[in-house]
Short mmCIF file of C-alpha atoms in Angstrom, two decimals:
data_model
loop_
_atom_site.label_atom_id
_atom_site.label_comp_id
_atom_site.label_asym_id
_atom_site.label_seq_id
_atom_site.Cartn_x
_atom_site.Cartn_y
_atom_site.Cartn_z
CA UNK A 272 123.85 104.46 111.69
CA UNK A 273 124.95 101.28 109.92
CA UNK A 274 121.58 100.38 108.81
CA UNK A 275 122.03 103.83 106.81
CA UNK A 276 124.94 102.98 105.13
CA UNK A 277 124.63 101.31 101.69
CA UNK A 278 128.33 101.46 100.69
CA UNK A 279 128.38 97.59 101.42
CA UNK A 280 126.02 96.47 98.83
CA UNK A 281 127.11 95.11 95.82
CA UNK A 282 127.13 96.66 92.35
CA UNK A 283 123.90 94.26 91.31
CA UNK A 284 121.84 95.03 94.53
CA UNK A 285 122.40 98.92 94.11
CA UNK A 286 121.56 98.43 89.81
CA UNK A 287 118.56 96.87 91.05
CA UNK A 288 116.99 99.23 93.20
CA UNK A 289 118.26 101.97 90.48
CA UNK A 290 120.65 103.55 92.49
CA UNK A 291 122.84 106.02 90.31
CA UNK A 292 120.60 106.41 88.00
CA UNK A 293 119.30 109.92 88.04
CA UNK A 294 115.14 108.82 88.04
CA UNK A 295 115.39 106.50 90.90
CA UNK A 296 118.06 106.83 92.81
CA UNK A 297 116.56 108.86 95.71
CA UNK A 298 113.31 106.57 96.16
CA UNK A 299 115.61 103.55 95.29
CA UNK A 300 117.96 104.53 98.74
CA UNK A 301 114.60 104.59 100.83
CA UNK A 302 113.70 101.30 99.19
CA UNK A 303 117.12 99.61 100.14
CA UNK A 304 117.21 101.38 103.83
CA UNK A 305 113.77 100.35 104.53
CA UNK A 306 115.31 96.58 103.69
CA UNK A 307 118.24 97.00 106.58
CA UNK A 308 115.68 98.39 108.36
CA UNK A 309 113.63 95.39 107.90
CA UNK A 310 116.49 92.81 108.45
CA UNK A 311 117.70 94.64 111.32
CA UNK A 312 114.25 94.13 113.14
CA UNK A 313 112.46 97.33 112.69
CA UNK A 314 108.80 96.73 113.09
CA UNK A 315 107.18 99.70 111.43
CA UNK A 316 108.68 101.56 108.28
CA UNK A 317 107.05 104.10 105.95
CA UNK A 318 109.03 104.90 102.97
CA UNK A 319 107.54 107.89 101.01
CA UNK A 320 107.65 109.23 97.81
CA UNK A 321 106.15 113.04 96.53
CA UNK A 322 104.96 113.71 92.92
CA UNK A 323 101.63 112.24 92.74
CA UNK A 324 99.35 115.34 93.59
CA UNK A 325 98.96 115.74 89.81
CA UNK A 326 96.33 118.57 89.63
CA UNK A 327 98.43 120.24 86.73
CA UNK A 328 101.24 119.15 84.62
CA UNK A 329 100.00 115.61 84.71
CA UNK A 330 101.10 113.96 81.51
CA UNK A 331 104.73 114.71 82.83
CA UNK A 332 104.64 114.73 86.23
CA UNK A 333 102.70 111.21 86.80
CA UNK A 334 105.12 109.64 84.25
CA UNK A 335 108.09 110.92 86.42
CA UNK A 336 106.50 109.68 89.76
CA UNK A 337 106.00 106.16 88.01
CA UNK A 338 109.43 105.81 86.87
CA UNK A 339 110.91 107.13 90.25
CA UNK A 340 108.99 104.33 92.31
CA UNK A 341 108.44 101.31 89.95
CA UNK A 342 111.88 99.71 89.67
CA UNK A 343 112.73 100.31 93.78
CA UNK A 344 109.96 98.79 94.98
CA UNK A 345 110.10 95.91 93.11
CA UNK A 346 113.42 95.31 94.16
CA UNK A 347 112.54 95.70 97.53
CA UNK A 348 109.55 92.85 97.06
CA UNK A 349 112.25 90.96 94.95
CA UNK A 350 114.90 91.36 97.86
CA UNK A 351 112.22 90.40 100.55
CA UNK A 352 111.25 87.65 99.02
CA UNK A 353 114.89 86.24 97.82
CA UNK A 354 115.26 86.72 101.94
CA UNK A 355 112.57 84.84 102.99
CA UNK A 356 110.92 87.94 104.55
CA UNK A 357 108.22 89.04 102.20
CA UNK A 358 105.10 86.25 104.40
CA UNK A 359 106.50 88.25 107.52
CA UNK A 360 106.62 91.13 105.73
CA UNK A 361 103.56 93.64 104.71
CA UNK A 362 104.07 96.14 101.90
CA UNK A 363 101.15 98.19 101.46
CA UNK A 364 100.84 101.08 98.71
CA UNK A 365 99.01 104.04 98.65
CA UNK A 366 97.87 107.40 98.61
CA UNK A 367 95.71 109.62 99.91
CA UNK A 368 93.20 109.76 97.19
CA UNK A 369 92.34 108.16 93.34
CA UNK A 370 91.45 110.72 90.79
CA UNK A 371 89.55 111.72 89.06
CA UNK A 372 88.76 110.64 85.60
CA UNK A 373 88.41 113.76 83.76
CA UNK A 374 90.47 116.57 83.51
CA UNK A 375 90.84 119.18 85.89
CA UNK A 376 91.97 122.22 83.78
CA UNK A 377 93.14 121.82 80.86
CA UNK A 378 96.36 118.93 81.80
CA UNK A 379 95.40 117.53 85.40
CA UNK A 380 93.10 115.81 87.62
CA UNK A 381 91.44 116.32 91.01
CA UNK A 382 91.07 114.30 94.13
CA UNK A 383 88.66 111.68 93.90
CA UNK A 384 87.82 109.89 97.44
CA UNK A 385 84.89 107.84 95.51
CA UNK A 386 87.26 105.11 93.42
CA UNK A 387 91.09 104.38 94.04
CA UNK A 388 93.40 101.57 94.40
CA UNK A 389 95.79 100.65 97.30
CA UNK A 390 98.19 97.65 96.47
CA UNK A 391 99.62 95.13 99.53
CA UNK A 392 102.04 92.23 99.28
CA UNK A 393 102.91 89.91 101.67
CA UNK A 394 102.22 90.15 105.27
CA UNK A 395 99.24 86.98 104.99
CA UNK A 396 97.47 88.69 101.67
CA UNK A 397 97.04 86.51 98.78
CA UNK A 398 99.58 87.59 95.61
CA UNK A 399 97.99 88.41 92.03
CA UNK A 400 94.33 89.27 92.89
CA UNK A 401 92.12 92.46 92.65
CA UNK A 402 89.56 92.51 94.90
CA UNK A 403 86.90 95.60 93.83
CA UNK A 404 86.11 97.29 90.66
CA UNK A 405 85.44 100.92 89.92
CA UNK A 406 82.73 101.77 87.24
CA UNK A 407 83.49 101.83 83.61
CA UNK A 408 85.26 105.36 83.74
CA UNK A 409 87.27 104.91 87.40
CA UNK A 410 84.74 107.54 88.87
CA UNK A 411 83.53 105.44 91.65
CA UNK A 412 83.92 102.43 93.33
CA UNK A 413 81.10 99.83 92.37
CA UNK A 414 82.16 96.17 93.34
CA UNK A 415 83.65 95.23 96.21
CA UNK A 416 83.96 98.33 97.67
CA UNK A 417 86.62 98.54 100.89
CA UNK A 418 86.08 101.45 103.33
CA UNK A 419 89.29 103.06 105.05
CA UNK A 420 88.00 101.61 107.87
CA UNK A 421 87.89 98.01 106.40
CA UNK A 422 91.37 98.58 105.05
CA UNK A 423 92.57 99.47 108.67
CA UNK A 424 90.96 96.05 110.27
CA UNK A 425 92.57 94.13 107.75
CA UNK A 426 96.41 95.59 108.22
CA UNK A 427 95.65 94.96 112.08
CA UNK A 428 94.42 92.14 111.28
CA UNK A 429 97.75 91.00 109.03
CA UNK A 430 99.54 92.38 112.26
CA UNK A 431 98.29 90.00 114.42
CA UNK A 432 95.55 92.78 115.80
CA UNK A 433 91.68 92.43 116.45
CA UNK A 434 90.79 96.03 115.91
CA UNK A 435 87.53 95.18 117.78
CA UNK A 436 89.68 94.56 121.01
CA UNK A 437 91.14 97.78 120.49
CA UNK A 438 87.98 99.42 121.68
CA UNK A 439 88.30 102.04 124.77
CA UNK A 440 85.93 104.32 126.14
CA UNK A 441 86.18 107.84 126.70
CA UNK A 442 83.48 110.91 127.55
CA UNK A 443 80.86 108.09 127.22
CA UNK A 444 81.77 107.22 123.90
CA UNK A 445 83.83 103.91 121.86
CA UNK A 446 86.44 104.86 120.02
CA UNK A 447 89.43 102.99 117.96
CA UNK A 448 91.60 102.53 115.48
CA UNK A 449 89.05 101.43 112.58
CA UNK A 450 86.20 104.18 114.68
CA UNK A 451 83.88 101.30 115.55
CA UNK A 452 83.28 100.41 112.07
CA UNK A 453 85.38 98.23 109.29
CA UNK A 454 85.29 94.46 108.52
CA UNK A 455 88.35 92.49 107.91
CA UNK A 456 88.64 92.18 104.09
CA UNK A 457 88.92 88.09 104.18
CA UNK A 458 88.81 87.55 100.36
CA UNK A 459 92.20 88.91 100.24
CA UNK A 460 93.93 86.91 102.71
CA UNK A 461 96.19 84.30 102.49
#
């Protein structure tokens, strides 16, 4: 229950992750907890945020989801990093799709599986690259292109796993984690 309770931290640390202010405070407490939760040893944390599924409503709602999430997480890469945790540590952003770069109705988008962007930090990937390119609109992924099964391989691979190893057989058939597919993405590693 300690590890929940943020009542310690200082005045700065809780400005930082924009706690009390009325856009980030919410996402800003997950960032923080996920930080005790990290100090404290926890191996695995997922810290989620709603908003993005902008299929209406977007010129609002996406502008709200940004300024909820921006400031706490990077305080939380900030904080890892002032703590010498952010090598041991990998941060990995996503969602579950890009969209689309045209309008869906008249003031959102759709779900686009063909282009989209995940971010990591830390964790053995190399800081301040882009690895992949979508075409000149953001329709569809042209350069570089990183399958969800090459993504998996390469956060095994950042946590110490060799998804190939991970390989067991059942009803006559291979299965794991990465489906017997996916390449480790090596350009982006440290």
């Amino acid at each position: 229950p300690e590890l929940l309770d943020l009542s310690s931290e200082n005045q700065r640390t809780l400005d930082m992750y924009g706690i009390g202010s009325e856009e980030t405070d919410g996402f800003g407490r997950k960032c923080l907890t996920a930080r005790h939760l990290a100090q404290a040893g926890v191996r695995f944390i997922e810290v989620s945020a709603g908003g993005w599924d902008t299929h209406r409503n977007m010129r609002e709602e996406l502008g709200q989801a940004c300024k909820a999430v921006d400031q706490p997480i990077a305080a939380l890469l900030a904080d890892l990093k002032r703590l010498g945790m952010l090598e041991e540590t990998l941060v990995i952003w996503g969602g579950e799709f890009g969209r689309t770069p045209y309008a869906q109705g008249t003031d959102g988008r759709d779900h686009n599986n063909r282009g989209f962007t995940t971010w990591m930090a830390g964790g053995g990937v190399k800081g301040g690259i882009v690895h992949g390119a979508t075409d000149d609109t953001g329709a569809e992924a042209v350069q570089d292109k990183v399958h969800v099964h090459d993504l998996h391989a390469t956060i095994l691979h950042c946590l110490g796993f060799d998804h190939k190893k991970l390989t067991y057989r059942f009803n006559g058939r291979d299965f794991r984690l990465t489906d017997v597919a996916g390449n480790v993405v090596n350009p982006i590693l440290a």
